[in-house]
């Protein structure tokens, strides 16, 4: 037992003398250790954070630029012109099934091409389901019986194509002076208003304005304008 | 003889070596303190002068001005959407009315258009005439029309009939569209 106490005393003495000899190193070594810890846990994350912040500043700056452009577009747009454009565009492409406009279009086309209208039949579909805004354009299909020679039928088809609402004559079956036509009149619900992105407000392009201005109610669109839109690459180049 | 008498280095030299080491460690510690301190000050200054808050404030101001014109923005969005949809519809519609009009306009005076059958991708027009030559010339003009018009894929002569009773010729021409 005395030998153990002596051993313990010797170890304590060794430690005490080691501390006494090297106590001056304790403070700077602690400072170095704390410095290393701070570099790892503070300096390096701060450097990473700085670069992330720079990238965030760039994207926020771009967003601000887009917002200012949108504001400039809004400030330059004329509300009476927009109201007029909406009225015209809505007659060309109604938001709902517009039976009155369809009947007007057919009557006007028949009168101008000197054909007689016989029976016609609307194919309405599911009346409980309202059309929703989407990429496809729904249509109101109508089957018409017309009396007139082939030249008059051709004029009738051409007039329907230029009038509003926008229509497509799907089929024509003509025999003698009697013809049956299948016509589709397009309509499309308005987009939901919460889909407006304030960064993405665009002005009406020149081409779009020309198209709207050319839609004269109830007269026809010019053939040149329609031809330019119906060329093979029209959709890509028109805007 | 004690252990200290065996030490080959004198106490003075030992102290000098220790003192040099201590100075080196102190310099390294001072370097770390200065580095972290300076970096902290720099980081604070960079954060303080960051334009991010100013940009966000400007965004909020512009957004509030846009919100004041929300009704106009909605109208503009509708006009854009309608115009784009109308242009798309015009582009997608079949081009046959123009072709049909060109064909009918080119029909000679002694050729009669007897029938018309239009489908989704083709149209068949029936012509009749007393003159086979007129029909032939008209057919040639249809062929040259198809060469000039990129919407026409092909022109077929489906039938050519002769009526025994009236010597009238009837031809059915099918024009296929692209």
Coordinates of C-alpha atoms in Angstrom, one line a residue:
Chain A
X1 CA 0.0 0.0 0.0
X2 CA 2.8 2.4 0.8
X3 CA 4.2 1.5 -2.6
X4 CA 0.9 2.4 -4.3
X5 CA 0.6 5.8 -2.6
X6 CA 4.2 6.5 -3.6
X7 CA 3.4 5.6 -7.2
X8 CA 0.4 8.0 -7.1
X9 CA 2.4 10.7 -5.6
X10 CA 5.0 10.2 -8.3
X11 CA 2.4 10.5 -11.1
X12 CA 0.9 13.6 -9.6
X13 CA 4.4 15.1 -9.1
X14 CA 5.2 14.3 -12.8
X15 CA 2.0 16.0 -13.9
X16 CA 2.6 19.0 -11.6
X17 CA 6.1 19.5 -12.9
X18 CA 5.0 19.0 -16.5
X19 CA 2.3 21.7 -16.0
X20 CA 4.8 24.0 -14.3
X21 CA 7.3 23.7 -17.2
X22 CA 4.7 24.1 -20.0
X23 CA 2.0 26.3 -18.5
X24 CA 3.0 29.2 -20.8
X25 CA 2.0 27.1 -23.8
X26 CA -1.5 26.5 -22.5
X27 CA -3.1 29.8 -23.5
X28 CA -1.7 30.0 -27.1
X29 CA -2.5 26.3 -27.7
X30 CA -6.1 26.9 -26.5
X31 CA -6.3 29.9 -28.8
X32 CA -5.2 27.8 -31.8
X33 CA -7.7 25.1 -31.0
X34 CA -10.5 27.6 -30.7
X35 CA -9.3 29.2 -33.9
X36 CA -9.4 25.9 -35.8
X37 CA -12.9 25.2 -34.4
X38 CA -14.1 28.7 -35.5
X39 CA -12.6 28.3 -39.0
X40 CA -14.4 24.9 -39.4
X41 CA -17.8 25.9 -37.9
X42 CA -18.0 29.6 -38.7
X43 CA -15.6 30.8 -41.4
X44 CA -16.2 28.0 -44.0
X45 CA -20.0 28.1 -43.7
X46 CA -19.9 31.9 -43.9
X47 CA -17.9 31.7 -47.2
X48 CA -20.5 29.2 -48.6
X49 CA -23.3 31.4 -47.4
X50 CA -21.7 34.4 -49.2
X51 CA -21.8 32.7 -52.6
X52 CA -25.3 31.4 -52.0
X53 CA -26.4 35.0 -51.1
X54 CA -24.7 36.3 -54.3
X55 CA -26.7 33.9 -56.4
X56 CA -29.9 34.8 -54.5
X57 CA -29.2 38.5 -55.1
X58 CA -28.9 37.8 -58.9
X59 CA -32.2 35.9 -59.0
X60 CA -34.0 38.6 -57.0
X61 CA -32.5 41.3 -59.2
X62 CA -33.8 39.4 -62.3
X63 CA -37.2 39.1 -60.6
X64 CA -37.2 42.8 -60.0
X65 CA -36.4 43.5 -63.6
X66 CA -39.3 41.4 -64.8
X67 CA -41.7 43.1 -62.4
X68 CA -40.6 46.5 -63.6
X69 CA -41.2 45.3 -67.2
X70 CA -44.6 44.1 -66.3
X71 CA -45.4 47.4 -64.6
X72 CA -44.3 49.3 -67.7
X73 CA -46.5 47.1 -69.9
X74 CA -49.5 47.7 -67.7
X75 CA -48.9 51.4 -67.5
X76 CA -48.7 51.7 -71.3
X77 CA -51.8 49.5 -72.0
X78 CA -55.0 51.4 -72.7
X79 CA -58.0 50.1 -70.9
X80 CA -60.6 51.2 -73.5
X81 CA -58.5 49.4 -76.2
X82 CA -58.3 46.3 -74.0
X83 CA -62.1 46.4 -73.4
X84 CA -62.6 46.6 -77.2
X85 CA -60.2 43.8 -77.9
X86 CA -61.8 41.5 -75.3
X87 CA -65.2 42.2 -76.8
X88 CA -64.0 41.3 -80.3
X89 CA -61.9 38.3 -79.3
X90 CA -64.8 37.0 -77.2
X91 CA -67.1 37.1 -80.2
X92 CA -64.5 35.3 -82.3
X93 CA -63.9 32.7 -79.6
X94 CA -66.7 32.8 -77.0
X95 CA -66.1 31.6 -73.5
X96 CA -69.2 29.5 -73.6
X97 CA -71.5 27.8 -76.2
X98 CA -73.0 30.9 -77.9
X99 CA -76.0 29.6 -79.8
X100 CA -77.2 33.0 -80.8
X101 CA -73.9 33.9 -82.5
X102 CA -73.7 30.5 -84.2
X103 CA -77.2 31.0 -85.7
X104 CA -76.3 34.6 -86.8
X105 CA -73.1 33.3 -88.4
X106 CA -75.0 30.6 -90.3
X107 CA -77.8 33.0 -91.4
X108 CA -75.4 35.6 -92.6
X109 CA -73.3 33.1 -94.5
X110 CA -76.5 31.7 -96.1
X111 CA -77.7 35.1 -97.1
X112 CA -74.4 36.3 -98.6
X113 CA -73.9 33.0 -100.6
X114 CA -77.5 32.7 -101.7
X115 CA -78.3 29.3 -100.3
X116 CA -81.4 28.1 -98.5
X117 CA -81.1 26.8 -95.0
X118 CA -83.0 23.6 -94.3
X119 CA -83.1 21.7 -91.0
X120 CA -80.2 21.8 -88.7
X121 CA -79.3 19.9 -85.6
X122 CA -77.0 20.9 -82.6
X123 CA -74.9 18.1 -81.1
X124 CA -74.5 19.5 -77.6
X125 CA -73.2 16.6 -75.5
X126 CA -73.2 16.5 -71.7
X127 CA -75.2 19.5 -70.5
X128 CA -74.4 18.9 -66.9
X129 CA -70.7 19.3 -67.4
X130 CA -69.2 22.7 -68.0
X131 CA -66.1 23.0 -70.0
X132 CA -63.0 23.9 -68.1
X133 CA -60.0 25.9 -69.3
X134 CA -57.3 23.6 -70.8
X135 CA -55.1 23.2 -73.8
X136 CA -57.8 21.7 -76.1
X137 CA -60.4 23.9 -77.6
X138 CA -64.0 22.5 -77.3
X139 CA -66.5 23.0 -80.1
X140 CA -70.3 23.1 -80.7
X141 CA -71.1 20.8 -83.5
X142 CA -74.0 21.5 -85.8
X143 CA -75.4 19.5 -88.8
X144 CA -76.9 21.7 -91.6
X145 CA -79.0 20.9 -94.6
X146 CA -78.6 23.5 -97.4
X147 CA -80.1 23.9 -100.8
X148 CA -78.0 25.5 -103.5
X149 CA -75.6 24.7 -106.3
X150 CA -72.0 23.7 -105.7
X151 CA -70.6 27.2 -106.3
X152 CA -73.0 28.6 -103.7
X153 CA -72.0 25.9 -101.3
X154 CA -68.3 26.7 -101.8
X155 CA -69.1 30.4 -101.1
X156 CA -71.0 29.4 -98.0
X157 CA -68.1 27.4 -96.7
X158 CA -65.7 30.3 -97.4
X159 CA -67.9 32.8 -95.7
X160 CA -68.3 30.6 -92.6
X161 CA -64.5 30.3 -92.4
X162 CA -64.1 34.0 -92.3
X163 CA -66.9 34.8 -89.9
X164 CA -67.2 34.6 -86.1
X165 CA -67.4 32.6 -84.0
X166 CA -64.4 30.7 -85.5
X167 CA -65.7 27.6 -87.2
X168 CA -64.4 24.6 -89.1
X169 CA -66.6 22.9 -91.8
X170 CA -65.7 19.3 -91.0
X171 CA -67.6 17.5 -93.8
X172 CA -69.7 18.4 -96.9
X173 CA -71.8 15.9 -98.8
X174 CA -73.3 17.5 -101.8
X175 CA -75.5 15.8 -104.4
X176 CA -77.2 18.0 -107.0
X177 CA -78.6 21.1 -105.2
X178 CA -78.9 19.4 -101.8
X179 CA -76.0 19.4 -99.3
X180 CA -75.4 18.3 -95.8
X181 CA -72.6 20.0 -93.8
X182 CA -71.1 19.3 -90.4
X183 CA -69.7 22.4 -88.9
X184 CA -67.9 22.9 -85.6
X185 CA -68.0 26.3 -83.9
X186 CA -65.2 26.7 -81.3
X187 CA -65.5 28.2 -77.8
X188 CA -63.0 28.3 -74.9
X189 CA -63.5 29.2 -71.3
X190 CA -61.4 32.1 -69.9
X191 CA -58.3 31.1 -68.0
X192 CA -58.5 31.2 -64.2
X193 CA -57.4 34.7 -62.9
X194 CA -55.1 33.3 -60.2
X195 CA -52.9 32.0 -62.9
X196 CA -51.7 35.5 -63.7
X197 CA -48.0 35.8 -62.8
X198 CA -47.1 39.4 -62.1
X199 CA -43.5 38.8 -63.4
X200 CA -44.9 37.6 -66.8
X201 CA -47.3 40.3 -67.9
X202 CA -46.9 40.7 -71.6
X203 CA -48.2 43.3 -74.0
X204 CA -50.3 42.3 -77.0
X205 CA -48.0 41.6 -79.9
X206 CA -48.3 43.3 -83.3
X207 CA -49.5 40.1 -84.9
X208 CA -52.1 39.5 -82.2
X209 CA -53.4 43.1 -82.5
X210 CA -53.6 42.8 -86.3
X211 CA -55.7 39.6 -86.0
X212 CA -58.0 41.2 -83.5
X213 CA -58.4 44.4 -85.5
X214 CA -59.1 42.3 -88.6
X215 CA -62.0 40.5 -86.9
X216 CA -64.8 42.8 -88.0
X217 CA -68.2 41.9 -86.6
X218 CA -70.2 40.6 -88.6
X219 CA -68.1 41.0 -91.8
X220 CA -65.3 38.8 -92.8
X221 CA -61.6 38.5 -92.2
X222 CA -59.3 39.3 -95.1
X223 CA -58.2 36.3 -97.2
X224 CA -54.6 37.4 -97.1
X225 CA -54.5 37.4 -93.3
X226 CA -56.2 34.0 -93.1
X227 CA -53.9 32.6 -95.8
X228 CA -50.8 33.8 -93.9
X229 CA -52.0 31.9 -90.8
X230 CA -52.9 28.7 -92.7
X231 CA -49.4 28.3 -94.3
X232 CA -47.6 25.1 -93.1
X233 CA -45.4 27.0 -90.6
X234 CA -48.0 29.6 -89.6
X235 CA -48.3 28.6 -85.9
X236 CA -44.6 28.8 -85.3
X237 CA -44.0 32.1 -87.1
X238 CA -47.2 33.9 -86.5
X239 CA -46.2 35.1 -83.0
Chain B
X1 CA 25.5 11.9 -9.0
X2 CA 22.0 13.2 -9.9
X3 CA 20.1 12.9 -13.2
X4 CA 20.6 16.6 -14.0
X5 CA 24.4 16.0 -14.1
X6 CA 23.9 13.6 -17.1
X7 CA 22.1 16.2 -19.2
X8 CA 24.4 17.2 -22.0
X9 CA 22.6 20.5 -22.8
X10 CA 23.0 23.3 -20.4
X11 CA 20.0 24.8 -18.7
X12 CA 20.4 28.1 -20.7
X13 CA 20.2 26.3 -24.1
X14 CA 17.1 24.4 -23.0
X15 CA 15.4 27.6 -22.0
X16 CA 16.3 29.2 -25.3
X17 CA 14.8 26.3 -27.3
X18 CA 11.6 26.4 -25.2
X19 CA 11.4 30.1 -25.5
X20 CA 11.6 29.9 -29.3
X21 CA 8.9 27.2 -29.4
X22 CA 6.7 29.3 -27.2
X23 CA 7.1 32.3 -29.5
X24 CA 6.2 30.3 -32.5
X25 CA 3.1 28.9 -30.9
X26 CA 2.1 32.4 -29.7
X27 CA 2.5 33.8 -33.3
X28 CA 0.4 31.0 -34.7
X29 CA -2.3 31.7 -32.0
X30 CA -2.2 35.4 -32.8
X31 CA -2.5 34.6 -36.5
X32 CA -5.7 32.6 -35.8
X33 CA -7.2 35.2 -33.5
X34 CA -6.5 38.0 -36.1
X35 CA -7.8 35.9 -39.0
X36 CA -11.0 34.9 -37.3
X37 CA -11.5 38.5 -36.0
X38 CA -10.9 40.1 -39.4
X39 CA -13.1 37.6 -41.1
X40 CA -15.9 38.3 -38.6
X41 CA -15.7 42.0 -39.2
X42 CA -15.6 41.5 -43.0
X43 CA -18.5 39.1 -42.9
X44 CA -20.5 41.7 -40.8
X45 CA -19.7 44.5 -43.3
X46 CA -20.7 42.4 -46.3
X47 CA -24.0 41.4 -44.7
X48 CA -24.7 45.0 -43.7
X49 CA -24.0 46.3 -47.2
X50 CA -25.8 43.5 -49.0
X51 CA -28.4 44.9 -51.5
X52 CA -30.8 42.0 -50.9
X53 CA -33.0 43.9 -48.5
X54 CA -33.1 46.9 -50.8
X55 CA -34.0 44.7 -53.8
X56 CA -36.8 43.0 -51.9
X57 CA -38.2 46.3 -50.8
X58 CA -38.2 47.6 -54.4
X59 CA -40.0 44.3 -55.4
X60 CA -42.7 44.9 -52.8
X61 CA -43.2 48.5 -54.1
X62 CA -43.5 47.4 -57.7
X63 CA -45.8 44.5 -56.8
X64 CA -48.1 46.9 -54.9
X65 CA -48.3 49.1 -57.9
X66 CA -49.1 46.1 -60.1
X67 CA -51.7 45.0 -57.6
X68 CA -53.4 48.5 -58.0
X69 CA -53.8 47.7 -61.7
X70 CA -54.9 44.1 -61.2
X71 CA -58.1 44.6 -63.3
X72 CA -56.1 45.8 -66.2
X73 CA -53.6 42.9 -65.8
X74 CA -56.5 40.5 -65.9
X75 CA -57.9 42.1 -69.1
X76 CA -54.5 42.0 -70.7
X77 CA -54.1 38.4 -69.8
X78 CA -57.5 37.5 -71.4
X79 CA -56.6 39.4 -74.6
X80 CA -53.2 37.7 -74.8
X81 CA -54.8 34.3 -74.2
X82 CA -57.7 34.8 -76.6
X83 CA -55.4 36.2 -79.4
X84 CA -53.0 33.3 -79.0
X85 CA -55.9 30.8 -79.1
X86 CA -57.4 32.4 -82.2
X87 CA -54.1 32.4 -84.0
X88 CA -53.6 28.8 -83.1
X89 CA -57.1 27.8 -84.3
X90 CA -56.6 29.6 -87.6
X91 CA -53.3 27.8 -88.1
X92 CA -54.8 24.4 -87.2
X93 CA -57.9 24.6 -89.4
X94 CA -57.9 22.8 -92.7
X95 CA -56.8 24.8 -95.6
X96 CA -59.3 23.2 -98.0
X97 CA -61.6 26.3 -98.4
X98 CA -58.8 28.2 -100.1
X99 CA -58.0 25.2 -102.3
X100 CA -61.6 24.6 -103.1
X101 CA -62.1 28.3 -104.0
X102 CA -59.0 28.1 -106.3
X103 CA -60.3 24.9 -107.9
X104 CA -63.8 26.3 -108.5
X105 CA -62.5 29.6 -109.8
X106 CA -60.4 27.7 -112.4
X107 CA -63.4 25.7 -113.8
X108 CA -63.9 26.6 -117.5
X109 CA -67.2 27.9 -118.6
X110 CA -68.1 24.6 -120.4
X111 CA -67.4 22.5 -117.3
X112 CA -70.0 22.2 -114.6
X113 CA -69.4 21.3 -111.0
X114 CA -71.8 18.5 -110.3
X115 CA -70.9 17.3 -106.8
X116 CA -68.8 17.9 -103.8
X117 CA -67.7 15.6 -101.0
X118 CA -65.4 17.0 -98.3
X119 CA -63.9 14.9 -95.5
X120 CA -61.2 15.4 -92.9
X121 CA -58.2 15.0 -95.2
X122 CA -59.5 14.9 -98.7
X123 CA -62.2 16.3 -101.0
X124 CA -63.8 14.8 -104.0
X125 CA -65.3 17.1 -106.6
X126 CA -67.3 15.9 -109.5
X127 CA -67.2 17.7 -112.8
X128 CA -69.2 17.2 -115.9
X129 CA -68.8 18.5 -119.5
X130 CA -69.7 17.7 -123.1
X131 CA -66.0 18.3 -124.0
X132 CA -63.4 15.8 -123.0
X133 CA -60.7 18.3 -124.1
X134 CA -62.0 20.9 -121.6
X135 CA -62.0 18.3 -118.8
X136 CA -58.5 17.3 -119.8
X137 CA -57.3 20.9 -119.8
X138 CA -58.9 21.5 -116.5
X139 CA -57.3 18.4 -115.0
X140 CA -53.9 19.8 -116.2
X141 CA -54.6 23.1 -114.4
X142 CA -55.4 21.1 -111.3
X143 CA -52.1 19.3 -111.5
X144 CA -50.2 22.6 -111.8
X145 CA -52.3 24.0 -108.9
X146 CA -51.2 21.0 -106.8
X147 CA -47.6 21.7 -107.6
X148 CA -47.8 25.3 -106.5
X149 CA -49.9 24.7 -103.4
X150 CA -48.0 23.1 -100.6
X151 CA -51.2 22.1 -98.8
X152 CA -52.1 19.6 -101.6
X153 CA -50.6 16.2 -101.1
X154 CA -51.9 14.5 -104.2
X155 CA -54.6 14.7 -106.9
X156 CA -56.3 11.5 -108.0
X157 CA -58.7 11.0 -110.9
X158 CA -61.1 8.6 -109.3
X159 CA -63.6 8.1 -112.1
X160 CA -64.2 9.2 -115.7
X161 CA -67.5 8.2 -117.1
X162 CA -69.3 8.7 -120.3
X163 CA -73.0 8.9 -120.5
X164 CA -74.4 7.0 -123.5
X165 CA -77.5 9.0 -123.6
X166 CA -76.1 12.5 -123.6
X167 CA -72.4 12.1 -124.6
X168 CA -71.5 14.0 -121.4
X169 CA -68.3 13.2 -119.6
X170 CA -68.2 13.1 -115.8
X171 CA -65.0 13.0 -113.8
X172 CA -64.5 12.7 -110.1
X173 CA -61.3 14.2 -108.9
X174 CA -60.0 13.5 -105.4
X175 CA -57.6 16.0 -103.8
X176 CA -55.8 14.8 -100.8
X177 CA -54.5 17.4 -98.3
X178 CA -51.5 17.4 -96.1

